[in-house]
PDB file of C-alpha atoms in Angstrom:
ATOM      1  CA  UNK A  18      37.253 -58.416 -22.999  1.00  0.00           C
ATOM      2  CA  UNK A  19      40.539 -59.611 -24.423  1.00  0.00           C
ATOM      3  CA  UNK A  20      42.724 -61.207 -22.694  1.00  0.00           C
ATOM      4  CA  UNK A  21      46.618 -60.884 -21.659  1.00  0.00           C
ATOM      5  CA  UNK A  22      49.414 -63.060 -19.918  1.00  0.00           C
ATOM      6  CA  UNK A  23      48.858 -60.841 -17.063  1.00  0.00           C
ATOM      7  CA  UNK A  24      44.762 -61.030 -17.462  1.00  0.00           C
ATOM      8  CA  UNK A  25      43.525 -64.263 -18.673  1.00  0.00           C
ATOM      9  CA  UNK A  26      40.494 -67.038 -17.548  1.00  0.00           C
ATOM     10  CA  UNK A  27      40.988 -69.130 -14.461  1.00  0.00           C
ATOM     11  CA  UNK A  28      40.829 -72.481 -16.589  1.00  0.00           C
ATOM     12  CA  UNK A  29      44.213 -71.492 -18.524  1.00  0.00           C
ATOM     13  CA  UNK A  30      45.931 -71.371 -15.345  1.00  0.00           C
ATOM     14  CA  UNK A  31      47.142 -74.665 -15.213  1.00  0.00           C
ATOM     15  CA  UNK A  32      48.597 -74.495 -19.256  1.00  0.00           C
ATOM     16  CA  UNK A  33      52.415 -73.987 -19.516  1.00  0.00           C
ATOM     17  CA  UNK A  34      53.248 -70.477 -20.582  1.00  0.00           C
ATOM     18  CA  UNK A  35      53.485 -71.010 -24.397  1.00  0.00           C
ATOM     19  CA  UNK A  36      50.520 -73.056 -24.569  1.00  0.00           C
ATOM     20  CA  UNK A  37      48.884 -70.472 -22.491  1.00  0.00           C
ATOM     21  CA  UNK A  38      49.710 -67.696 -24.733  1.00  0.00           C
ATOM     22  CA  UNK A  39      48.660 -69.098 -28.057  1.00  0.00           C
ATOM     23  CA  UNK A  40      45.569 -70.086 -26.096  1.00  0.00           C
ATOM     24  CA  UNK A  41      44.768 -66.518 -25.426  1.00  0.00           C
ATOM     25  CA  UNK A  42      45.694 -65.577 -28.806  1.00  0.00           C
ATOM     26  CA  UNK A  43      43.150 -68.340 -30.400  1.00  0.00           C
ATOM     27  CA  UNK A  44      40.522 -67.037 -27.539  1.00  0.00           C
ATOM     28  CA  UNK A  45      40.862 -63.357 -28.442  1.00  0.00           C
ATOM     29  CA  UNK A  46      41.170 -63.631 -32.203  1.00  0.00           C
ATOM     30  CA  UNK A  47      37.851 -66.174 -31.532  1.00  0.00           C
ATOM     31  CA  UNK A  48      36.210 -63.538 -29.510  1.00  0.00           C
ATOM     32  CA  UNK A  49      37.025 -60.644 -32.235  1.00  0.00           C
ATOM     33  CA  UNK A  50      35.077 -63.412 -34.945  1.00  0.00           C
ATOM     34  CA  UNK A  51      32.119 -63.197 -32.776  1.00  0.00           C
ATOM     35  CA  UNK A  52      32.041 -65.849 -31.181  1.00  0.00           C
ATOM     36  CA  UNK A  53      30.928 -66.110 -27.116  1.00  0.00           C
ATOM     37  CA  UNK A  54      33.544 -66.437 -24.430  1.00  0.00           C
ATOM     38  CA  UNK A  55      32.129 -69.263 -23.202  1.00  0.00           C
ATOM     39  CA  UNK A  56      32.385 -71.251 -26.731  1.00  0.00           C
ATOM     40  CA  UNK A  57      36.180 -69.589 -27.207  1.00  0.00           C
ATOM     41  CA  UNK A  58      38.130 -70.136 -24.103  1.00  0.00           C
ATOM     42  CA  UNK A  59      37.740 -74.416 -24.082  1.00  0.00           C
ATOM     43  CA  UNK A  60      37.862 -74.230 -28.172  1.00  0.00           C
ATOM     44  CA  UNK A  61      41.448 -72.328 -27.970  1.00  0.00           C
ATOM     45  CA  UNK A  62      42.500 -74.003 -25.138  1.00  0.00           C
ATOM     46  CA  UNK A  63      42.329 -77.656 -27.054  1.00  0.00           C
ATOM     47  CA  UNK A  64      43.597 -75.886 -30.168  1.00  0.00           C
ATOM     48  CA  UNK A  65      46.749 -74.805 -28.585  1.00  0.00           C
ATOM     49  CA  UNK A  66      47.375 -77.969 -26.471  1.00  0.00           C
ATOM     50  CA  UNK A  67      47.529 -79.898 -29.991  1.00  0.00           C
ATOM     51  CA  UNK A  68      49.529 -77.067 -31.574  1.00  0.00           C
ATOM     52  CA  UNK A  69      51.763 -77.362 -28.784  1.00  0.00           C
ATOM     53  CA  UNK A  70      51.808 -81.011 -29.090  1.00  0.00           C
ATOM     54  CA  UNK A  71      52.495 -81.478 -32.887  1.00  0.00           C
ATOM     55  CA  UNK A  72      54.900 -78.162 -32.994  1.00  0.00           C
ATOM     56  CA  UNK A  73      58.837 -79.190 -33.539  1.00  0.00           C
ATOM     57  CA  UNK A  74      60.863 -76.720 -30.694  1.00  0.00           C
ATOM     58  CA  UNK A  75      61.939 -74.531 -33.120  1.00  0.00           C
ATOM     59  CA  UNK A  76      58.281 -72.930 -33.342  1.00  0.00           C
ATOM     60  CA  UNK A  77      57.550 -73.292 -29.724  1.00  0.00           C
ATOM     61  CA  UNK A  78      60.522 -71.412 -29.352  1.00  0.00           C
ATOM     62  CA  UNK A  79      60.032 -68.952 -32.050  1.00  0.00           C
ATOM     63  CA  UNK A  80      56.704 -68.089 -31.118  1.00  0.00           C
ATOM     64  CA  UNK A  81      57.571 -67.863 -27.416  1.00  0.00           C
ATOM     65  CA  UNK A  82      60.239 -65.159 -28.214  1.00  0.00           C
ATOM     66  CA  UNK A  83      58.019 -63.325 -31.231  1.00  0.00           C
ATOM     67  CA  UNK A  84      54.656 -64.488 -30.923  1.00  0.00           C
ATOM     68  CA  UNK A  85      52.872 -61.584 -29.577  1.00  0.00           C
ATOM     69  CA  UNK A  86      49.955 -61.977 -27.135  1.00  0.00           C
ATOM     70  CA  UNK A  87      46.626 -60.149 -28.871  1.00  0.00           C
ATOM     71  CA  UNK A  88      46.072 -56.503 -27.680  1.00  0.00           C
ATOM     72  CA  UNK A  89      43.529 -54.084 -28.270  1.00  0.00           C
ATOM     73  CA  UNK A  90      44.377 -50.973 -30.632  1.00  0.00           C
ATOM     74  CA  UNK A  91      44.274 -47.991 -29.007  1.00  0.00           C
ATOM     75  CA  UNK A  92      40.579 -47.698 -31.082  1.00  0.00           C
ATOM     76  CA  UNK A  93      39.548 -50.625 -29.220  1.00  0.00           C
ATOM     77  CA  UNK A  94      38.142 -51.882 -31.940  1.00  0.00           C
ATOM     78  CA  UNK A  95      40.660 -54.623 -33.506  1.00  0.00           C
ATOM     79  CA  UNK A  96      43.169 -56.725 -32.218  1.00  0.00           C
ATOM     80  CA  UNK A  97      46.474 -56.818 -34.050  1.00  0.00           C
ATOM     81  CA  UNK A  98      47.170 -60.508 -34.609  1.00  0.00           C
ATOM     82  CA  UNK A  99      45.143 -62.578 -37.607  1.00  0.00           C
ATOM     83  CA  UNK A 100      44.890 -59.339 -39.660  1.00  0.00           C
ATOM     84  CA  UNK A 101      43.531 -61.267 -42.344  1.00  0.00           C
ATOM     85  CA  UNK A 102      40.391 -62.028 -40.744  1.00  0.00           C
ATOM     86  CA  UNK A 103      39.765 -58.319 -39.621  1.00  0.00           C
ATOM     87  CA  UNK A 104      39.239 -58.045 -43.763  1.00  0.00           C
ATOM     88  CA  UNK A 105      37.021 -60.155 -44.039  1.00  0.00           C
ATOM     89  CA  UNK A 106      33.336 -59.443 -44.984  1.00  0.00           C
ATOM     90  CA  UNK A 107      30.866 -59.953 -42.711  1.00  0.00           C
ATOM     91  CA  UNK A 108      27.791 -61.836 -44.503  1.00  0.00           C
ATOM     92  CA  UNK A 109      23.772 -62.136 -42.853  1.00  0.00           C
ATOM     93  CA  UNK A 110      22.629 -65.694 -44.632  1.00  0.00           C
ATOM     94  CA  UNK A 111      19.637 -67.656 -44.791  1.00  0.00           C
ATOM     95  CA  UNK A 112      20.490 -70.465 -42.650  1.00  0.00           C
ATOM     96  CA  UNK A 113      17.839 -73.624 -42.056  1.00  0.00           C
ATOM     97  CA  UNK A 114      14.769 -72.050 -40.336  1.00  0.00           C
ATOM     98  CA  UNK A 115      16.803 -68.989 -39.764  1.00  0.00           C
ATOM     99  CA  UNK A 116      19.096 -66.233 -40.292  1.00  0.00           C
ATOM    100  CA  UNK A 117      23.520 -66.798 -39.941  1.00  0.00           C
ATOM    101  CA  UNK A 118      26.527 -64.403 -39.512  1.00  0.00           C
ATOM    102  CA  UNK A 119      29.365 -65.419 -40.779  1.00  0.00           C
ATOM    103  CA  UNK A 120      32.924 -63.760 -42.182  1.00  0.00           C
ATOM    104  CA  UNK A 121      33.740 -64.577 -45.753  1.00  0.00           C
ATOM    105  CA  UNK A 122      36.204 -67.484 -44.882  1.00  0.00           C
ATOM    106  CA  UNK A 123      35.030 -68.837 -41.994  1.00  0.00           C
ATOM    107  CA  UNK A 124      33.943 -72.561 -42.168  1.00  0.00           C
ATOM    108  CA  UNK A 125      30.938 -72.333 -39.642  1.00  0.00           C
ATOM    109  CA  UNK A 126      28.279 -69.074 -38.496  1.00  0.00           C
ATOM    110  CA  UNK A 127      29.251 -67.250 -35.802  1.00  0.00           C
ATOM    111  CA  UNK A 128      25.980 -66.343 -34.565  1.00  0.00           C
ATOM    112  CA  UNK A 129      22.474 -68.057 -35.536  1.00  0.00           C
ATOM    113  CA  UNK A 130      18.943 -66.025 -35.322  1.00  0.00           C
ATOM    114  CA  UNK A 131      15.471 -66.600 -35.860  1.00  0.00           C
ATOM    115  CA  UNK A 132      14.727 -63.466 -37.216  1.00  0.00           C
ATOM    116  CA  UNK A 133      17.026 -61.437 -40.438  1.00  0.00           C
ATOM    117  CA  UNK A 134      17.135 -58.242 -38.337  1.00  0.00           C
ATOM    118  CA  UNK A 135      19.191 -59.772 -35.343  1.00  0.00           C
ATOM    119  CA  UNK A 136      21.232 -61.244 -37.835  1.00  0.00           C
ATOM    120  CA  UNK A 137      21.641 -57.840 -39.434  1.00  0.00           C
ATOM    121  CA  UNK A 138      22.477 -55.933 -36.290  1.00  0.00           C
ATOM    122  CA  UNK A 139      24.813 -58.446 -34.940  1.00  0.00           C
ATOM    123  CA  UNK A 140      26.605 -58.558 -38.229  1.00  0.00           C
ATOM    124  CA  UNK A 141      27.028 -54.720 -38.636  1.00  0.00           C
ATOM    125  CA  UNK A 142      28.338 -54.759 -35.072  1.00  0.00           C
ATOM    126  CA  UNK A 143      31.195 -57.046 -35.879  1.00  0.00           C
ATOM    127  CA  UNK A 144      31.856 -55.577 -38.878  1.00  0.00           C
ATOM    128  CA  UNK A 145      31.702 -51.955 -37.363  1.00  0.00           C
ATOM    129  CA  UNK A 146      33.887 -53.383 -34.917  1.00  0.00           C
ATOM    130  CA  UNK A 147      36.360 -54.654 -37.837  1.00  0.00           C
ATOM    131  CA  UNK A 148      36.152 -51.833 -39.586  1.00  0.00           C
ATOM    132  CA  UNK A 149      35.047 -53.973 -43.406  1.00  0.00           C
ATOM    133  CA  UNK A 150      32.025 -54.475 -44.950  1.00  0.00           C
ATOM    134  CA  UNK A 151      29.103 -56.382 -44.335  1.00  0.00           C
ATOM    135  CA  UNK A 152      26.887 -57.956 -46.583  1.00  0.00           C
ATOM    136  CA  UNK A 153      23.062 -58.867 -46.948  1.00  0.00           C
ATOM    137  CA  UNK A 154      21.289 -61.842 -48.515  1.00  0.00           C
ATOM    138  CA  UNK A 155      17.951 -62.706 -49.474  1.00  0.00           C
ATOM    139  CA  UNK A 156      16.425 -65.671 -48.825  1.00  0.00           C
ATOM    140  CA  UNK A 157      17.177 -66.716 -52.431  1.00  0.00           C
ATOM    141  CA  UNK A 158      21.178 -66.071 -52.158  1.00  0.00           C
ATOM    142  CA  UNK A 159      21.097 -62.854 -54.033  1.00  0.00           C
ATOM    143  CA  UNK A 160      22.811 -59.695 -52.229  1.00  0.00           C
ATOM    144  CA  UNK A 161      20.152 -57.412 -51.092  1.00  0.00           C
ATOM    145  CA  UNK A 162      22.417 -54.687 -49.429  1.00  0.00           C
ATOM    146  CA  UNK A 163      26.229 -53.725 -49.627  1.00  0.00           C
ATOM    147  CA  UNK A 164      27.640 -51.487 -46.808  1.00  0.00           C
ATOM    148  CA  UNK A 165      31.048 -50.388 -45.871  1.00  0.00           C
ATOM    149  CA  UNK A 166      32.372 -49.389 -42.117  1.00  0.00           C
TER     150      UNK A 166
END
C-alpha cells in the first residue's frame, strides 16, 4: 500500500514533517523494489533521519516546497518518484543454495527463494508491476529467457 502525508505507519508519527515525507518517499520507492513493509518502513526511516541530518537548509527547504510525496499512477502500477529504477530490469539469479531477485542496479536481492520458479514468479510480478523486462539465468550465469512487460 503506498503511503501519503495524510496515510502513513504509526512509527513515523513522531518524525518532523520533512523527515517524515522523505521517509515515506524512501518506504514507497522501497516497497515498489520489492522489498517487505516490514524491512522498508525502519530502513527509510534511518535513511531520512541522516539525510535530514547531513542536508544544508537549502535542500530541506527545497525539497519541503518541491519534493513530492510518492503516489500511485492512476494504473496503480508505478509510483512517480525514482523513475529510474522503474527501468530497471528485473533479473532471477543463482544465489548460494538458492534462487535471487534483484533489479539491474540494485546492490543487494530483493527477495531470496529456494526454488528458481518462486524466484521467477516473484520477479515477473515486479517487473509486470514496473512495466520493464525481466530476465532469467541459469545456474551457470548465462541468460536462459528474455521477456518484456
Amino acid at each position: 500500500m503506498p503511503w501519503t502525508l495524510n496515510n502513513y505507519p504509526s512509527s513515523m508519527k513522531n518524525l518532523n514533517h520533512v523527515t517524515k515525507k522523505k521517509a515515506i518517499d524512501i518506504a514507497n520507492s522501497m516497497i515498489d523494489e520489492g522489498y517487505e513493509e516490514g524491512q522498508a518502513i525502519p530502513i527509510a526511516m534511518e535513511q531520512a533521519k541522516e539525510w535530514r541530518q547531513n542536508a544544508d537548509e537549502d535542500e530541506v527547504d527545497s525539497y519541503e516546497k518541491n519534493g513530492k510525496t510518492i503516489e500511485r499512477s492512476e494504473e496503480g502500477k508505478k509510483y512517480e518518484s525514482n523513475p529510474e529504477r522503474l527501468e530497471e530490469a528485473e533479473h532471477v539469479i543463482a544465489h548460494n543454495d538458492g534462487w535471487a531477485v534483484k533489479s539491474s542496479n540494485a546492490q543487494r536481492a530483493s527477495d531470496v527463494f529456494d526454488n528458481k520458479n518462486d524466484a521467477v514468479e516473484r520477479a515477473r510480478e515486479i517487473a509486470n508491476n514496473k512495466g520493464t523486462s525481466l530476465k532469467i539465468y541459469k545456474q551457470d550465469g548465462s541468460i536462459q529467457e528474455n521477456h518484456s512487460y
